[in-house]
PDB file of C-alpha atoms in Angstrom:
ATOM      1  CA  UNK A   3      88.452  86.626  94.948  1.00 98.00           C
ATOM      2  CA  UNK A   4      89.282  87.169  98.607  1.00 98.00           C
ATOM      3  CA  UNK A   5      91.119  89.826 100.558  1.00 98.00           C
ATOM      4  CA  UNK A   6      92.952  89.857 103.849  1.00 98.00           C
ATOM      5  CA  UNK A   7      93.628  92.961 105.933  1.00 98.00           C
ATOM      6  CA  UNK A   8      94.364  94.076 109.493  1.00 98.00           C
ATOM      7  CA  UNK A   9      92.491  97.208 110.593  1.00 98.00           C
ATOM      8  CA  UNK A  10      92.669  99.410 113.662  1.00 98.00           C
ATOM      9  CA  UNK A  11      89.746 100.873 115.594  1.00 98.00           C
ATOM     10  CA  UNK A  12      89.182 103.571 112.956  1.00 98.00           C
ATOM     11  CA  UNK A  13      89.701 101.101 110.061  1.00 98.00           C
ATOM     12  CA  UNK A  14      93.174 102.557 109.516  1.00 98.00           C
ATOM     13  CA  UNK A  15      95.619 100.078 107.980  1.00 97.00           C
ATOM     14  CA  UNK A  16      98.952 101.856 107.913  1.00 95.00           C
ATOM     15  CA  UNK A  17     101.159 104.876 108.123  1.00 94.00           C
ATOM     16  CA  UNK A  18     104.126 105.788 105.936  1.00 91.00           C
ATOM     17  CA  UNK A  19     103.897 102.488 104.036  1.00 87.00           C
ATOM     18  CA  UNK A  20     103.912 100.129 107.015  1.00 89.00           C
ATOM     19  CA  UNK A  21     101.743  98.893 109.885  1.00 93.00           C
ATOM     20  CA  UNK A  22     102.212 101.007 113.035  1.00 94.00           C
ATOM     21  CA  UNK A  23     101.085  98.059 115.178  1.00 96.00           C
ATOM     22  CA  UNK A  24     101.592  94.494 113.974  1.00 95.00           C
ATOM     23  CA  UNK A  25     100.636  91.399 115.963  1.00 98.00           C
ATOM     24  CA  UNK A  26     102.453  88.090 115.568  1.00 97.00           C
ATOM     25  CA  UNK A  27      99.081  86.278 115.766  1.00 98.00           C
ATOM     26  CA  UNK A  28      97.869  88.276 112.748  1.00 98.00           C
ATOM     27  CA  UNK A  29     101.091  87.635 110.828  1.00 96.00           C
ATOM     28  CA  UNK A  30     100.721  83.886 111.492  1.00 97.00           C
ATOM     29  CA  UNK A  31      97.051  84.008 110.417  1.00 98.00           C
ATOM     30  CA  UNK A  32      98.102  85.806 107.211  1.00 98.00           C
ATOM     31  CA  UNK A  33     100.817  83.243 106.420  1.00 97.00           C
ATOM     32  CA  UNK A  34      98.539  80.271 107.091  1.00 97.00           C
ATOM     33  CA  UNK A  35      95.556  81.695 105.209  1.00 98.00           C
ATOM     34  CA  UNK A  36      97.443  82.809 102.088  1.00 98.00           C
ATOM     35  CA  UNK A  37      99.937  79.912 101.808  1.00 98.00           C
ATOM     36  CA  UNK A  38      99.750  78.326  98.367  1.00 98.00           C
ATOM     37  CA  UNK A  39      97.512  81.063  96.965  1.00 98.00           C
ATOM     38  CA  UNK A  40      98.005  83.921  94.534  1.00 98.00           C
ATOM     39  CA  UNK A  41      98.466  87.277  96.287  1.00 98.00           C
ATOM     40  CA  UNK A  42      97.969  90.718  94.740  1.00 98.00           C
ATOM     41  CA  UNK A  43      99.813  93.689  96.226  1.00 98.00           C
ATOM     42  CA  UNK A  44     100.769  97.205  95.264  1.00 96.00           C
ATOM     43  CA  UNK A  45     104.292  98.561  94.930  1.00 91.00           C
ATOM     44  CA  UNK A  46     104.359 100.288  98.347  1.00 89.00           C
ATOM     45  CA  UNK A  47     103.153  97.132 100.074  1.00 94.00           C
ATOM     46  CA  UNK A  48     105.821  95.096  98.279  1.00 95.00           C
ATOM     47  CA  UNK A  49     108.446  97.548  99.545  1.00 91.00           C
ATOM     48  CA  UNK A  50     107.367  96.546 103.085  1.00 91.00           C
ATOM     49  CA  UNK A  51     107.830  92.795 102.370  1.00 93.00           C
ATOM     50  CA  UNK A  52     110.824  91.202 104.121  1.00 92.00           C
ATOM     51  CA  UNK A  53     113.799  92.071 101.907  1.00 93.00           C
ATOM     52  CA  UNK A  54     111.322  93.501  99.366  1.00 91.00           C
ATOM     53  CA  UNK A  55     111.181  89.942  98.016  1.00 96.00           C
ATOM     54  CA  UNK A  56     108.163  87.915  96.813  1.00 97.00           C
ATOM     55  CA  UNK A  57     106.340  86.108  99.594  1.00 97.00           C
ATOM     56  CA  UNK A  58     107.445  82.459  99.647  1.00 97.00           C
ATOM     57  CA  UNK A  59     104.939  79.708  98.889  1.00 97.00           C
ATOM     58  CA  UNK A  60     102.640  82.020  96.951  1.00 98.00           C
ATOM     59  CA  UNK A  61     102.180  83.287  93.393  1.00 98.00           C
ATOM     60  CA  UNK A  62     103.052  86.985  93.737  1.00 98.00           C
ATOM     61  CA  UNK A  63     101.299  89.597  91.603  1.00 98.00           C
ATOM     62  CA  UNK A  64     102.126  93.305  91.625  1.00 98.00           C
ATOM     63  CA  UNK A  65      99.389  95.759  90.663  1.00 97.00           C
ATOM     64  CA  UNK A  66     101.134  98.872  89.374  1.00 94.00           C
ATOM     65  CA  UNK A  67     100.648 101.445  86.647  1.00 92.00           C
ATOM     66  CA  UNK A  68     104.255 102.656  86.911  1.00 90.00           C
ATOM     67  CA  UNK A  69     106.317  99.448  87.260  1.00 85.00           C
ATOM     68  CA  UNK A  70     106.403  97.072  84.293  1.00 85.00           C
ATOM     69  CA  UNK A  71     108.770  94.415  85.661  1.00 92.00           C
ATOM     70  CA  UNK A  72     109.600  93.237  89.157  1.00 93.00           C
ATOM     71  CA  UNK A  73     111.697  90.097  89.752  1.00 94.00           C
ATOM     72  CA  UNK A  74     109.560  87.283  91.173  1.00 96.00           C
ATOM     73  CA  UNK A  75     106.278  89.072  90.448  1.00 97.00           C
ATOM     74  CA  UNK A  76     103.780  89.023  87.619  1.00 97.00           C
ATOM     75  CA  UNK A  77     102.963  92.678  87.011  1.00 97.00           C
ATOM     76  CA  UNK A  78      99.434  93.786  86.109  1.00 97.00           C
ATOM     77  CA  UNK A  79      98.762  97.348  85.019  1.00 96.00           C
ATOM     78  CA  UNK A  80      95.061  97.435  85.913  1.00 97.00           C
ATOM     79  CA  UNK A  81      92.590  95.994  88.394  1.00 97.00           C
ATOM     80  CA  UNK A  82      90.788  94.307  85.497  1.00 98.00           C
ATOM     81  CA  UNK A  83      93.988  92.570  84.384  1.00 97.00           C
ATOM     82  CA  UNK A  84      94.673  91.428  87.956  1.00 98.00           C
ATOM     83  CA  UNK A  85      91.098  90.145  88.305  1.00 98.00           C
ATOM     84  CA  UNK A  86      91.422  88.203  85.041  1.00 98.00           C
ATOM     85  CA  UNK A  87      94.726  86.687  86.208  1.00 98.00           C
ATOM     86  CA  UNK A  88      93.165  85.768  89.575  1.00 98.00           C
ATOM     87  CA  UNK A  89      90.747  83.444  87.781  1.00 97.00           C
ATOM     88  CA  UNK A  90      93.709  81.211  86.873  1.00 97.00           C
ATOM     89  CA  UNK A  91      94.342  80.475  90.572  1.00 98.00           C
ATOM     90  CA  UNK A  92      92.433  78.209  92.928  1.00 97.00           C
ATOM     91  CA  UNK A  93      92.569  80.956  95.584  1.00 98.00           C
ATOM     92  CA  UNK A  94      93.590  84.576  95.254  1.00 98.00           C
ATOM     93  CA  UNK A  95      93.972  87.208  97.974  1.00 98.00           C
ATOM     94  CA  UNK A  96      94.252  90.968  97.687  1.00 98.00           C
ATOM     95  CA  UNK A  97      96.785  91.927 100.373  1.00 98.00           C
ATOM     96  CA  UNK A  98      97.124  95.714 100.051  1.00 96.00           C
ATOM     97  CA  UNK A  99      97.780  98.521 100.261  1.00 95.00           C
ATOM     98  CA  UNK A 100      95.051 101.089 100.401  1.00 96.00           C
ATOM     99  CA  UNK A 101      94.690 101.938  96.715  1.00 96.00           C
ATOM    100  CA  UNK A 102      94.928  98.268  95.696  1.00 98.00           C
ATOM    101  CA  UNK A 103      92.185  97.367  98.190  1.00 98.00           C
ATOM    102  CA  UNK A 104      89.971 100.147  96.795  1.00 97.00           C
ATOM    103  CA  UNK A 105      90.572  99.045  93.187  1.00 97.00           C
ATOM    104  CA  UNK A 106      90.097  95.326  93.865  1.00 98.00           C
ATOM    105  CA  UNK A 107      87.252  95.403  96.427  1.00 98.00           C
ATOM    106  CA  UNK A 108      84.534  95.273  93.711  1.00 98.00           C
ATOM    107  CA  UNK A 109      86.017  91.945  92.528  1.00 98.00           C
ATOM    108  CA  UNK A 110      86.063  90.393  96.037  1.00 98.00           C
ATOM    109  CA  UNK A 111      83.340  88.396  97.743  1.00 98.00           C
ATOM    110  CA  UNK A 112      85.190  87.332 100.913  1.00 98.00           C
ATOM    111  CA  UNK A 113      87.214  89.438 103.359  1.00 98.00           C
ATOM    112  CA  UNK A 114      89.367  88.235 106.246  1.00 98.00           C
ATOM    113  CA  UNK A 115      89.618  91.237 108.566  1.00 98.00           C
ATOM    114  CA  UNK A 116      91.750  91.213 111.698  1.00 98.00           C
ATOM    115  CA  UNK A 117      90.390  93.932 113.962  1.00 98.00           C
ATOM    116  CA  UNK A 118      93.217  95.200 116.154  1.00 98.00           C
ATOM    117  CA  UNK A 119      91.687  97.086 119.077  1.00 98.00           C
ATOM    118  CA  UNK A 120      94.045 100.065 119.145  1.00 98.00           C
ATOM    119  CA  UNK A 121      93.961 103.252 117.107  1.00 97.00           C
ATOM    120  CA  UNK A 122      97.451 104.397 116.140  1.00 97.00           C
ATOM    121  CA  UNK A 123      97.731 107.315 113.748  1.00 97.00           C
ATOM    122  CA  UNK A 124      97.119 106.047 110.215  1.00 97.00           C
ATOM    123  CA  UNK A 125      97.333 107.757 106.835  1.00 97.00           C
ATOM    124  CA  UNK A 126      95.775 104.857 104.909  1.00 96.00           C
ATOM    125  CA  UNK A 127      92.330 103.395 105.564  1.00 97.00           C
ATOM    126  CA  UNK A 128      90.235 100.411 104.538  1.00 98.00           C
ATOM    127  CA  UNK A 129      86.494 100.863 103.885  1.00 97.00           C
ATOM    128  CA  UNK A 130      84.488 100.136 107.037  1.00 98.00           C
ATOM    129  CA  UNK A 131      82.682  96.910 106.113  1.00 98.00           C
ATOM    130  CA  UNK A 132      80.471  97.191 109.213  1.00 98.00           C
ATOM    131  CA  UNK A 133      78.917 100.282 107.607  1.00 97.00           C
ATOM    132  CA  UNK A 134      78.802  98.889 104.060  1.00 97.00           C
ATOM    133  CA  UNK A 135      75.341  97.574 103.119  1.00 97.00           C
ATOM    134  CA  UNK A 136      76.936  95.174 100.605  1.00 97.00           C
ATOM    135  CA  UNK A 137      78.901  93.256 103.285  1.00 98.00           C
ATOM    136  CA  UNK A 138      78.056  91.377 106.468  1.00 98.00           C
ATOM    137  CA  UNK A 139      80.042  89.822 109.279  1.00 98.00           C
ATOM    138  CA  UNK A 140      79.647  86.072 108.690  1.00 98.00           C
ATOM    139  CA  UNK A 141      81.808  84.740 111.514  1.00 98.00           C
ATOM    140  CA  UNK A 142      84.396  85.635 114.133  1.00 98.00           C
ATOM    141  CA  UNK A 143      87.101  83.066 113.448  1.00 98.00           C
ATOM    142  CA  UNK A 144      89.399  83.750 116.374  1.00 97.00           C
ATOM    143  CA  UNK A 145      89.929  86.304 119.118  1.00 97.00           C
ATOM    144  CA  UNK A 146      92.620  86.916 121.646  1.00 98.00           C
ATOM    145  CA  UNK A 147      95.040  89.325 123.211  1.00 98.00           C
ATOM    146  CA  UNK A 148      98.708  89.940 122.501  1.00 98.00           C
ATOM    147  CA  UNK A 149     100.904  92.337 124.467  1.00 95.00           C
ATOM    148  CA  UNK A 150      97.769  93.802 126.041  1.00 97.00           C
ATOM    149  CA  UNK A 151      96.111  94.418 122.654  1.00 98.00           C
ATOM    150  CA  UNK A 152      92.821  92.640 121.964  1.00 98.00           C
ATOM    151  CA  UNK A 153      92.082  91.412 118.440  1.00 98.00           C
ATOM    152  CA  UNK A 154      89.527  89.435 116.439  1.00 98.00           C
ATOM    153  CA  UNK A 155      89.895  87.678 113.111  1.00 98.00           C
ATOM    154  CA  UNK A 156      86.610  88.204 111.297  1.00 98.00           C
ATOM    155  CA  UNK A 157      85.184  86.728 108.124  1.00 98.00           C
ATOM    156  CA  UNK A 158      83.048  89.080 106.025  1.00 98.00           C
ATOM    157  CA  UNK A 159      81.008  88.034 103.016  1.00 98.00           C
ATOM    158  CA  UNK A 160      79.476  90.081 100.238  1.00 98.00           C
ATOM    159  CA  UNK A 161      75.659  89.987 100.323  1.00 97.00           C
TER     160      UNK A 161
END
């Protein structure tokens, strides 16, 4: 299983259920990378989807202990159930938020991390893979600057 996330300088990923700084280059990278795949998201992340609707061109899975049905989503009540379902897909990405990343990280072996070189105030964080002995930076896929903000799309692999 894979995951995809955008992190800020302190590995923050969001505040109040949304991204304080979002780059169009990262959004395009997300769309291109996850197109045709299964995606697993939590309820708060789904609430930040455009129109709170399933992402088009993907099999949408909601990981939630409190919601049992969500139109357009397959709902899984546990990380283990979501991991089992992911094995039915050719590719599957964990796409957030914070608690879903923490629950699903043990099942992932590949991480696409866009490092956005700003540090807005965040209340949700992703584990710093640069400091995690189980992960290594395999490749920098792309780098650039948008609206004066530098970024890098990085590929991490589990050791």
